[in-house]
Each structure stands twice: as C-alpha cells, then as structure tokens.
Amino acid sequence: MTSVPVIAESYSHVLAEFESLDPLLSALRLDSSRLRCTSIAVSRKWLALGSSGGGLHLIQREGWKHRLLLSHKEGAISQVACCLHDDDYVAVATSQGLVVVWELNQERRGKPERIYVSSEHKGRKVTALCWDTALLRVFIGDHVGKVSAIKLNTSKQGKGAASFVIFPVQTITTVDSSVVQLDYLDGRLLISSLTRSFLCDTEREKFWKIGNKERDGEFGACFFPGRCSGSQQPLIYCARPGSRMWEVNFDGEVISTHQFKKLLSLPPLPVISLRSEPQYDHTLGSSQSLSFPRLLHLSEHCVLTWTERGIYIFVPQNVQVLLWSEVRDIQDVAVCKNELFCLHLNGRVSHLSLLSVERCVERLLRRGLWNLAARTCCLFQNSIIASRTRKSLTIDKLEHLKSQLDLASCSDLISQLEELILRIEPLDSACSSRRSSISSHESFSILDSGIYRVISSRRGSQSDEDSCSLHSQTLSEDERLKEFTSPQEEERPDLYSGSQGHEDNVFHVPVMFDTDKNETFLPFGIPLSFRSPSPLVSLQAVKESVSTFVRKTTEKIGTLHTSPDLKVRPEPRAEEQSCEEDVSSVSCPKEEDTEKEKEIPSQPPEEDMFHELKAATAAAMTQLQDPLVLFEPRSLGVVLQEWLSKLENTFATKDFSGVADAGNSSMTLNQDVPLPTESEKGVLDEDNAEEQGDSLGHEETAAQVECEPVHHLQEPQDGLFQVHTPCSIPHTLQKDLAELTTLCLELNVLNSKLRSPGGPEDHNLWQCSPEHSLACHFLKKYFFLLDLKRAKESIKLSYASTPCVWDTFITGLKEMASSNPTYVGMEEGDLPTRLKLLDDSVPCDSPLLVAYASRLYEKFGESALRSLIRFYPSILPSDIMQLCHHSPTQFLAYLDSLVKSRPEDQRSFFLESLLQPESLRLDWLLLALSHNAPPSTSTMDDEGYPRPHSHLFSWGYSQLILLLIKLPADFATKEKMTDICRTCGFWPGYLTLCLELERRREAFINIVHLNDMSLMEGDNGWIPETVEEWKLLLHLIQNKGTRPAPEESLHGSLSDGPSPITVENVALLLAKAVGPDRAWALLQECGLALELSEKFTRTCDILRIAEKRQRALIQSMLEKCDRFLWSQQA
C-alpha cells in the first residue's frame, strides 16, 4: 500500500460524510428517473424532501425515520422551507406557483392540515421561501421580482382564532428582476435579485438599496448574526462577481469588499467519506473567479456557498478560506448548525458535517473505521501536531488505532502513524509529572519559588468546577510572591501614611471549596455519619496536597524576608479590649534581641485563632446527629444559638493579621470599600501619633509595634458585604461552618447583636421589619460562609413577602460576581450577545447565575425574562418571581413563555411540577386572570350574570389559565378557583370547573345567559342528562324570554355570533336526545308546545320515520341472525 500524501498547510477543519442517505431515498422511491427529489430543507427535527410527483416527505432526523408524506395535486415541489423556531410548520411552493403552509400537529398527535394556500404567485415560478425568525410569517419571492408575505393564524393562538381571522397576503415589494435569495433577521428582510440586493424594514416599511454598483447573474446574500460577529448589530454579506463579497452593516451601508480570488488557488481538500479513499493533489491551481449563487450562514463564524464544482466555506471577518472541497453537481444546500444536506442535480442527497480534524478522526474511531481514520491522521498530521490541546485525540487513541491496522496490508500506513506519534509531544512527560495526578487537560508553569501554577485550558467542561478552587489557590500564590520584592523595599518604613496606605499591599483572593453534588442530603442538608462518601474524594485529596505544598513553600519564603508594612487598627471598643489583650499576648511575644526581630516565625493560624470555634463546631455537629435534637425545632434552635455566639465572638474579636501572613491567604475588605472621609483620617492620624509617641518613649522595637493587629473584622458597613473568606480556614472547618451558618438562616436563628449599633442605616432596609432587617445584616456579615444554593431557596420560602431580604442576597451575589470577567463583559452588547456570553462562560449550576439574570433584567426588562427560559431549571420561576416582584405582569409573560416552550402533551405535567408550594396555583390563576383580560363590564352584567357570547372574548393567557384549571387538585381548591373564574368573568374555565364539581344547575343558568347553542352541542357539549335538568333548562329559557333583550355586544350585533339558545333550538335538541314523542310530551307539560314552529313538527316527523326504519332494520337483522343460528344447529 502506497503512503498517504501529507497536506502541507495546517487546515483545522474538514468535510466528512459518515453515512449515506441512498438507502433512505431508495426506501422512499425517490431514486428513479420518473420520481426524484427536487427540493430540500432542514430544521432541528425534520429533513424535508420535495419530489417531482408533488409529495413532501418529512423524515425525522433522529434515527432517520419516515414520519409524514404530504401530497399536493398542484404540481411538483419547487421550494421547501421549514420554520426554524417552531418545527410544527412547513411551507411548500409548487410548480404552478401556489404556496401551501402546513401545520403538522405533531405535539397533539393529530393529522397535518393545510392552514393557508396562497395563489398570489400562481402561474409564476417561486424562486425563494423564507420564514420569519419570531412570528408565523412566510416571505415569498418569484421570477418576476414580486415579494409577498403570508401571516398565519393557527389553532395554537387560541380557541376559534384561526377560523374567525384570516390575514390577506401582503405585498412587500417588487424588484427589478428575479429574486435569487431571501433572508430574514430581527425585523429586516434581505432580498437578493439578479441585479442588486435590497434591505427592507418590514415593521416601518422602509427599503434600502445595498451599494451602488449593479451586477448581472445569480448572486446570494445572507445575514451574519451579531452574537457571532462580536458586534452589537448583525452584518450582511452580499456576493459580488469575481469571488468577492460585500460586508454591509445592518443599515445597508457597505463597509468593505473582501476578495477571495487568490485565496481559492489552493488545491481542494478531500471529503472524508466511505465512498472512496481521501486523495490530495499538491499542485496549485489558478485563482478562481467565481459567482456565488447562494450564501448561507453556517455554524458560528462561517459563510457557505457552492458552485457546480464544489463547496466553499469562508470566515469572512478574517478574510480567510476555511476550506473548499470538490463536490460536483450541487443543485441546493440546506444547513443546520454544522451539518450540510446537499441536493444534487440527479436527485441524490448527501449528508456532510463540518468538523475539526480531531473530531472527525474521533468519530471514525468510534465507528471502527480504522483504515480511514489512519489515512485521515496521516493526511492532516500537520493540523494534529499543531493542535496544542488534543483533548479528543490523545496518544493512547493513536496507539490503539495503530494496533488495529493490519501489519501485512497497511505497513506504510503504520510507519506513517508511528512517525506522527513520535512528533507529538506527550501530555504526561517527565517535566510535568504532577500534571497527570490532577487532570489531563491542565498545564502548569513553575514559579521561581518552585510552586506549580495550574493553568486550566478547558472551558465549559465538567472538570472546570472541580479545578476552579485549585486554580484560584495556586494563582493567588503568584500574586502573594509579588509582596516579597526586595529587602530594601520591605525595610522602608511606611508607617503612619494614612488609612489609604494600609490597604495598598493587601490582596483579596477568594478561596473556593467544592462540595459533592451527588450527595443526597437530609432536611437542611445535614451530613450524618451513615451518608455515602463523595465521588470526588480523590480529586479533593490532590487539591489539599497541592495546597499544603504551596503553604509550606510560602512559609519558608516568609522566613527569609522582613515583616510586611506595619499597619495600625482603630482603637478597640471597651467590650473587646480584654479579648484583644489576650490575643496580643499570645500572638506577639516580646523579643529583647533586636537582631532577631526580622526573623519572626510564622504562627499557625488554625490552632490559635479557631481553637474555640473548632470545638464549638464539632460539638454542634455531633449534637445535630442526634435525632432527638435534629427533629425537635426548639432543641435545634438552642444548639444553633449557642454555636452562633461562638461564631460571633471569633469573627468579631480575633486578630486576622497573622492568619493573613502565615496562613497563605490574604485578608482584606471588599475592593469596593469607599475610602475614609477626612474626619476619619484625622482621627486615625491622631491615634497613630499617640502610638508612635508611646513607642518612642518606651523604646519599643518594630516587632512590638507589629504585635498590634493589622485588621479587625468589624460589623459590615452600609451596603458592604463580606463575600470572601477573610482568612485561611481549614477545609473541614469551612465545610462545617457553611453547614451551620446556612442552617441558622433556614431556621431563622439570628442573633440581635449582629446589627451594628450606632452605625449608618441601610436605606433599603427601612421598610423591613426588625426581624427581616436582622436577616439582611446576617447575610451581609456571613455571606462568605453560606451555602448559596440552599440560602436562596430558604429566602424564597421564609421571606417571600419581604423583598428586601431577596434584594440583599442578590446584591451579595453581584458583589461576588463583580470580579468575574464575564460580569464586566456583560456591560456591552445587545441581549443576544450577552446571553451567548452568559451561556458560554457561566456554568449552568453556578449560584451566581441569578445575579447575571438580575443584571439582564435591569437592563432589558421583559424581553430578558422571556430569554431566560433557556436556563431552566438552573433559574426557576420562583427566582423570576422574586426578581420582578415589582412587576407581576412581566413574571406572567415569563411563565407563559416557559410553559409554551414544552411540547403540548407535556405542558400540564410540566406546569404541575412548577407549583411548589401548592398555594401558587391560586396566586398564578388570579394573576393570569387580572392581566390582558377584557373589561369586566364586557363579560358581566349588573347582576353578575354573563353577557351574551362573552365566553368568546380573547384572554391574553387563556392557555395558561385552562392548564391551571385542568390540573388535579382537592375539592376546596377547585371551589376557590371556580369563585375566582366567576369573579373575573372567565366563563370557559368556570363552566369546566362546574362540570368537575357537579354544579350543573349553575352551569345551565350561565349557559342560558351566554346564549350560545354550541355549548350544548358536540362531543364536549353540556347536554341535560335527566328530565329534571331538561325542565330546568326550558324554565330558564321561559324566564329569559320575559326579560328585556340584551344590549348589542361590543363586537357587533348578537345575530353575528353563533346560534342563540331559544325554545325551538332546545326543543330540537331534546327531540334528538330522547325522541320526538317524549320530547313533545315534555314540552306540553311545560306549556311550550304552542311556541314551536312548523320546522319543529317536520323535524319530529323525520325523526319518527328514521326511528321506524332503524327499528325495522334491526328487526330484520335479528331475524336473519336467528335463521342462521337455527340452520347451523340443524
């Protein structure tokens, strides 16, 4: 076997065909000369193939199952377009110029139906179809240049909406030549004709010509969404003659011209396919001057086009040719994400995927295509070697691939593969032995001190969360080493330089600890002794060992340098004086030898600073494992109260300067702390002067001055949070502290001493009660200890009616996220750009996700809420309800969008899962009935009865209301819902609930007032079941006849609506239900026989004749059966 040629250039992507669609076309009988495929379209769910026989085949992409065949007698299918934002709709253009829009009804498992047939372009050739990206609207272009739009009304928009309103076809414009391509984005329609491109604002009805120079021929144009380009507005790319493209802004102004003629002189890349072995010719060709007939936006950064010779993929913003490959005789191409479906001139369909070289080889390995995978590796070995990450294609996989090749027939291939393996730098080399002990996707850099700095190279993976704390710890060591500059600089006295100077050399590094997300917690998340061990124990052990190594290294470095700049703290309060003297005596022993003052040994912070807190925490955790304490709220509160007092004493009186220096963790206040005022500086300078005089008078050394605590963790000031750990806390203690602190918040065990006496008041807390204000101060002071996920759920349950607590919690999350580059990056860009940044940068289970959502809501309002449904269940409706507590209408819009995002057959179950607690059902129902509703004067009269036909009025959230009503609930809840519907005048829901509660008499009274016979007809109609109910109904109609006639409704006269409830109509219904003879007797008994017309008499006669014939037929059939049975017995 000959060796495989090597592509000299480092191409990063390739087109691959992993499966053939020929068997599918053969099964559909689309591979013959008489019947072939003529058009193609694709969506997330469907592959649509139009045929020359007028049939539209819809194939489900998952498993390639043939689902539907839609037939058209209007001719062959010339164009197909799938609705990208709703897979239930597809538009078809036939050879006769008719456009048919289908609703597939897959969610309701119904039959597909035609919901619109447009003859606006009849007799013409439809050349382009395009769907609106948000509305149910189809744009159509034909060969004479006419562009029209069809706006659809479907059964999904409410009961009866599709049958009452039919929108006419709207003519958008008529251009000077045949329409080549249509594209739509954000209210703008892009039209490309044979001579030029046009941009239309469909909302404002404005039109622009793009550029001044015309052209002659088929040239495409497409939108390039802004979230991909990085700009605030989308771009437009228009094809020009000579392999050129115009880059146009969203206002139709040409920005620049990109030339690809010379770049296309490179030889084509082979398509990786099972049909043939990949071949590559190094010979350079001449530059290609091409006309791009269509432009399609592909993946995120690419634009695709094709000619009769091949497929071309560009990165237009970088003016690069990503690749081009020879694929002959292409008629049309449909794209979805990174997948291409190519329709060839002979009716064949090929399925290609745009992949990176590594991903392509990995897929080949999964399918066991060893020879093709090896050839691809050797062909693109420059790309594989140039790759720095090799996340998917490791050396082990290449070794395994080599072992699968036949030594006899693939010797040259094996030797090439061996050379490739030798040229690749192994990820587990000897110089980075520590790398493999943590993860294979992380790299290290070695600092001068010998510390290994972890640099994560993978974003958005599952191990990011596990490595973030290790990364933050090792990264902080690099920053701390900047403090140890030169001895001369550190010996330079910087004492008494003002309060501003005390914070200059203090670094604030958050230390994060991972918890096991797979653990199952008991109530309040208390870890008991019989719980299963964490699956991340090994990773945690590695992180702790690295942290220990870093701490010991820094301690050794600390002994070689002088102490940091001396800092002075404010004078302690009287009640803290004794405690601070004890700490000072322990942490600052006097040294008489002044030569040893520069070598003060570091002090172990855990033993000295947290001895009492450790003991109290261990005792509390032991007591919580006792069921008599755990399940007794009073005993549990006492235990937590005692522990909380220890926590307050520790963090209110302890000196954390030694911890910050010796414990490898810098302690600081928040970086957003405002600088002291002039008066505060003056007081501080006086204190510093007094201490300086005292130290000079008693000839104290620098070490004695340093014995004073550097920092004092005071009560949180107005608007400030303690969001990061102020000192180094052991991991085991940190975990227990978080458990107990969160439990205190959940059980409302809050100490009144938390509020700073005489301090500035928080204006946001003035409207809170003392208890809730106490919770806000608790959050501010101990935010760094809380389990944020549990704290959020506790606040939603315990403080749902107090927005100030939630607002305080969100402010703390924003403070914590403010140092994240994503938080800063979300300051710019439109809503889709920020959502894309949020989706890519923030893990879905991050507790900070709510803070980012709050930021988007503050900027974009209701549109941001509707976009947040993509983050469910990371962001729950209860979170949104708290975010927009000032505007319930916006929460209602979010809830409605969230429910409608689910398939129709799953919406009831999904909505029921959201109703936690159950009391939300009535709140949401009342909220939905109070917004976007018709006025009460239109639905009810002065006596509280329904107005005629008022049940046909449109309600903005009728689907959500009916879903809430039909959910199972107890009898009392159903009665309350019935009263709410009657009070608001929502009669469809009221009648449904009356049927469930067997309140049939009330239902019939309201049906008579609604005056609509359709309510008593059909399969779901309210038909009386007993003679008493019929008499009641007839009696109600009699009383109605004596009352004055109702006024004309708001939407026209009563005669315009459905059939009214009259004596004759009810009598006809009675005759059909119980028979003409019984009906006549009942009408005579009620005294209504004289009010009937001849129509009723004729109908009764017909019913009698039909009844006699039916009886005779039944009798005849019984006689025949009897004779047959007797004959068989004989």
Short mmCIF file of C-alpha atoms in Angstrom, two decimals, residues 662-858:
data_model
loop_
_atom_site.label_atom_id
_atom_site.label_comp_id
_atom_site.label_asym_id
_atom_site.label_seq_id
_atom_site.Cartn_x
_atom_site.Cartn_y
_atom_site.Cartn_z
CA ALA A 662 1.26 32.90 57.84
CA GLY A 663 -1.80 31.09 56.61
CA ASN A 664 -1.23 31.72 52.93
CA SER A 665 -4.41 33.71 52.48
CA SER A 666 -4.55 37.49 52.20
CA MET A 667 -7.30 39.13 54.21
CA THR A 668 -8.93 42.28 53.02
CA LEU A 669 -12.18 44.09 52.99
CA ASN A 670 -14.10 44.28 49.77
CA GLN A 671 -12.33 46.07 46.97
CA ASP A 672 -15.32 48.32 46.58
CA VAL A 673 -14.97 49.72 50.13
CA PRO A 674 -15.03 53.53 49.95
CA LEU A 675 -12.04 55.45 51.22
CA PRO A 676 -12.29 57.04 54.67
CA THR A 677 -13.54 60.57 54.91
CA GLU A 678 -11.33 63.46 56.02
CA SER A 679 -12.69 63.35 59.56
CA GLU A 680 -11.97 59.63 59.79
CA LYS A 681 -8.44 60.22 58.52
CA GLY A 682 -7.89 62.86 61.16
CA VAL A 683 -8.95 60.56 63.97
CA LEU A 684 -6.78 57.80 62.61
CA ASP A 685 -3.76 60.11 62.32
CA GLU A 686 -4.22 61.21 65.95
CA ASP A 687 -4.32 57.57 67.06
CA ASN A 688 -1.22 56.81 65.01
CA ALA A 689 0.63 59.81 66.51
CA GLU A 690 -0.21 58.72 70.04
CA GLU A 691 1.01 55.18 69.38
CA GLN A 692 4.19 56.49 67.77
CA GLY A 693 4.97 58.67 70.77
CA ASP A 694 4.28 55.82 73.12
CA SER A 695 6.54 53.50 71.21
CA LEU A 696 9.38 56.06 71.14
CA GLY A 697 9.02 56.82 74.86
CA HIS A 698 9.30 53.20 75.89
CA GLU A 699 11.91 52.35 73.19
CA GLU A 700 9.71 49.61 71.76
CA THR A 701 11.09 47.71 68.81
CA ALA A 702 9.45 47.20 65.45
CA ALA A 703 8.34 43.75 66.49
CA GLN A 704 6.43 45.16 69.48
CA VAL A 705 4.63 47.60 67.22
CA GLU A 706 3.84 44.79 64.87
CA CYS A 707 2.13 42.93 67.70
CA GLU A 708 -0.87 45.18 67.22
CA PRO A 709 -3.49 43.53 65.00
CA VAL A 710 -3.36 44.65 61.40
CA HIS A 711 -7.05 44.18 60.69
CA HIS A 712 -10.20 44.00 62.72
CA LEU A 713 -13.29 42.36 61.20
CA GLN A 714 -15.86 44.95 62.18
CA GLU A 715 -19.56 44.89 61.60
CA PRO A 716 -20.45 45.28 57.90
CA GLN A 717 -20.99 48.88 56.97
CA ASP A 718 -23.87 50.16 54.91
CA GLY A 719 -24.08 48.35 51.55
CA LEU A 720 -20.88 46.29 52.12
CA PHE A 721 -20.67 42.51 52.12
CA GLN A 722 -18.16 40.08 53.48
CA VAL A 723 -18.34 37.97 50.33
CA HIS A 724 -14.91 36.34 50.58
CA THR A 725 -13.16 34.44 53.31
CA PRO A 726 -11.30 36.97 55.49
CA CYS A 727 -8.63 34.47 56.48
CA SER A 728 -7.37 30.98 55.84
CA ILE A 729 -9.88 28.48 57.22
CA PRO A 730 -9.21 24.72 57.09
CA HIS A 731 -11.40 22.93 54.55
CA THR A 732 -13.08 20.64 57.07
CA LEU A 733 -13.91 23.57 59.32
CA GLN A 734 -15.06 25.68 56.38
CA LYS A 735 -17.48 22.94 55.34
CA ASP A 736 -18.98 22.64 58.82
CA LEU A 737 -19.20 26.42 59.21
CA ALA A 738 -21.09 26.67 55.92
CA GLU A 739 -23.45 23.92 57.05
CA LEU A 740 -24.27 25.51 60.37
CA THR A 741 -24.44 29.09 59.09
CA THR A 742 -26.88 28.11 56.35
CA LEU A 743 -28.92 26.15 58.87
CA CYS A 744 -29.16 29.24 61.07
CA LEU A 745 -30.58 31.20 58.14
CA GLU A 746 -33.03 28.42 57.27
CA LEU A 747 -34.34 28.18 60.84
CA ASN A 748 -34.24 31.94 61.41
CA VAL A 749 -31.75 31.60 64.27
CA LEU A 750 -30.30 35.11 64.08
CA ASN A 751 -28.57 36.99 66.89
CA SER A 752 -29.68 40.55 67.60
CA LYS A 753 -26.09 41.64 68.22
CA LEU A 754 -25.37 41.32 64.53
CA ARG A 755 -26.73 44.81 63.81
CA SER A 756 -24.06 47.45 64.15
CA PRO A 757 -25.09 49.81 66.95
CA GLY A 758 -24.99 53.44 66.05
CA GLY A 759 -23.77 52.66 62.53
CA PRO A 760 -25.21 54.07 59.36
CA GLU A 761 -28.64 52.74 58.43
CA ASP A 762 -29.24 50.94 55.18
CA HIS A 763 -31.90 52.91 53.37
CA ASN A 764 -33.01 49.75 51.55
CA LEU A 765 -33.97 48.16 54.87
CA TRP A 766 -36.17 50.93 56.28
CA GLN A 767 -39.32 49.22 55.05
CA CYS A 768 -38.35 45.85 56.58
CA SER A 769 -39.42 44.65 59.97
CA PRO A 770 -36.73 44.28 62.65
CA GLU A 771 -36.62 40.53 62.07
CA HIS A 772 -36.14 40.90 58.34
CA SER A 773 -33.62 43.68 58.80
CA LEU A 774 -31.72 41.30 61.06
CA ALA A 775 -31.71 38.69 58.28
CA CYS A 776 -30.27 41.26 55.87
CA HIS A 777 -27.41 42.07 58.27
CA PHE A 778 -26.82 38.36 58.82
CA LEU A 779 -26.44 37.90 55.06
CA LYS A 780 -24.02 40.79 54.80
CA LYS A 781 -21.76 39.65 57.60
CA TYR A 782 -21.65 35.89 56.95
CA PHE A 783 -22.15 35.79 53.18
CA PHE A 784 -18.77 34.08 52.71
CA LEU A 785 -19.88 31.15 54.89
CA LEU A 786 -23.27 30.44 53.32
CA ASP A 787 -24.21 27.61 51.01
CA LEU A 788 -25.59 29.95 48.36
CA LYS A 789 -27.96 27.47 46.73
CA ARG A 790 -29.62 26.49 49.99
CA ALA A 791 -29.66 30.10 51.16
CA LYS A 792 -31.51 31.15 48.01
CA GLU A 793 -34.20 28.51 48.49
CA SER A 794 -34.55 29.40 52.16
CA ILE A 795 -35.03 33.08 51.38
CA LYS A 796 -37.69 32.30 48.78
CA LEU A 797 -39.64 30.20 51.28
CA SER A 798 -39.18 32.10 54.52
CA TYR A 799 -39.00 35.69 53.25
CA ALA A 800 -41.20 35.53 50.15
CA SER A 801 -43.25 38.53 51.28
CA THR A 802 -40.20 40.63 52.15
CA PRO A 803 -38.36 41.74 49.01
CA CYS A 804 -35.59 43.49 50.96
CA VAL A 805 -34.07 40.16 52.06
CA TRP A 806 -34.02 38.86 48.49
CA ASP A 807 -32.58 42.14 47.22
CA THR A 808 -29.83 41.93 49.83
CA PHE A 809 -28.99 38.39 48.74
CA ILE A 810 -28.87 39.40 45.06
CA THR A 811 -26.65 42.37 45.92
CA GLY A 812 -24.23 39.98 47.62
CA LEU A 813 -24.18 37.70 44.59
CA LYS A 814 -23.45 40.68 42.34
CA GLU A 815 -20.65 41.74 44.68
CA MET A 816 -19.17 38.26 44.45
CA ALA A 817 -19.51 38.16 40.65
CA SER A 818 -18.13 41.66 40.10
CA SER A 819 -14.56 40.36 39.86
CA ASN A 820 -15.52 37.89 37.12
CA PRO A 821 -14.57 39.00 33.58
CA THR A 822 -17.97 37.79 32.37
CA TYR A 823 -19.70 40.24 34.68
CA VAL A 824 -17.64 43.08 33.25
CA GLY A 825 -18.11 41.85 29.69
CA MET A 826 -21.88 41.95 30.04
CA GLU A 827 -21.77 45.73 30.23
CA GLU A 828 -21.72 45.93 26.44
CA GLY A 829 -23.65 44.36 23.59
CA ASP A 830 -27.26 43.62 22.84
CA LEU A 831 -29.36 40.98 24.57
CA PRO A 832 -28.43 38.01 22.29
CA THR A 833 -24.75 38.83 22.66
CA ARG A 834 -24.93 38.93 26.43
CA LEU A 835 -26.98 35.74 26.56
CA LYS A 836 -24.40 33.99 24.40
CA LEU A 837 -21.61 35.21 26.69
CA LEU A 838 -23.54 34.07 29.75
CA ASP A 839 -24.31 30.68 28.24
CA ASP A 840 -20.67 30.07 27.30
CA SER A 841 -18.91 31.46 30.39
CA VAL A 842 -21.06 30.66 33.43
CA PRO A 843 -21.73 27.04 34.46
CA CYS A 844 -25.39 26.12 34.47
CA ASP A 845 -25.30 25.14 38.16
CA SER A 846 -23.48 28.25 39.36
CA PRO A 847 -25.32 30.10 42.16
CA LEU A 848 -24.13 33.36 40.57
CA LEU A 849 -26.36 32.74 37.55
CA VAL A 850 -29.23 34.54 39.28
CA ALA A 851 -27.07 37.64 39.70
CA TYR A 852 -26.36 37.71 35.97
CA ALA A 853 -30.08 37.22 35.28
CA SER A 854 -30.88 40.15 37.56
CA ARG A 855 -28.37 42.26 35.65
CA LEU A 856 -30.01 41.40 32.33
CA TYR A 857 -33.48 42.11 33.73
CA GLU A 858 -32.43 45.53 34.98
#
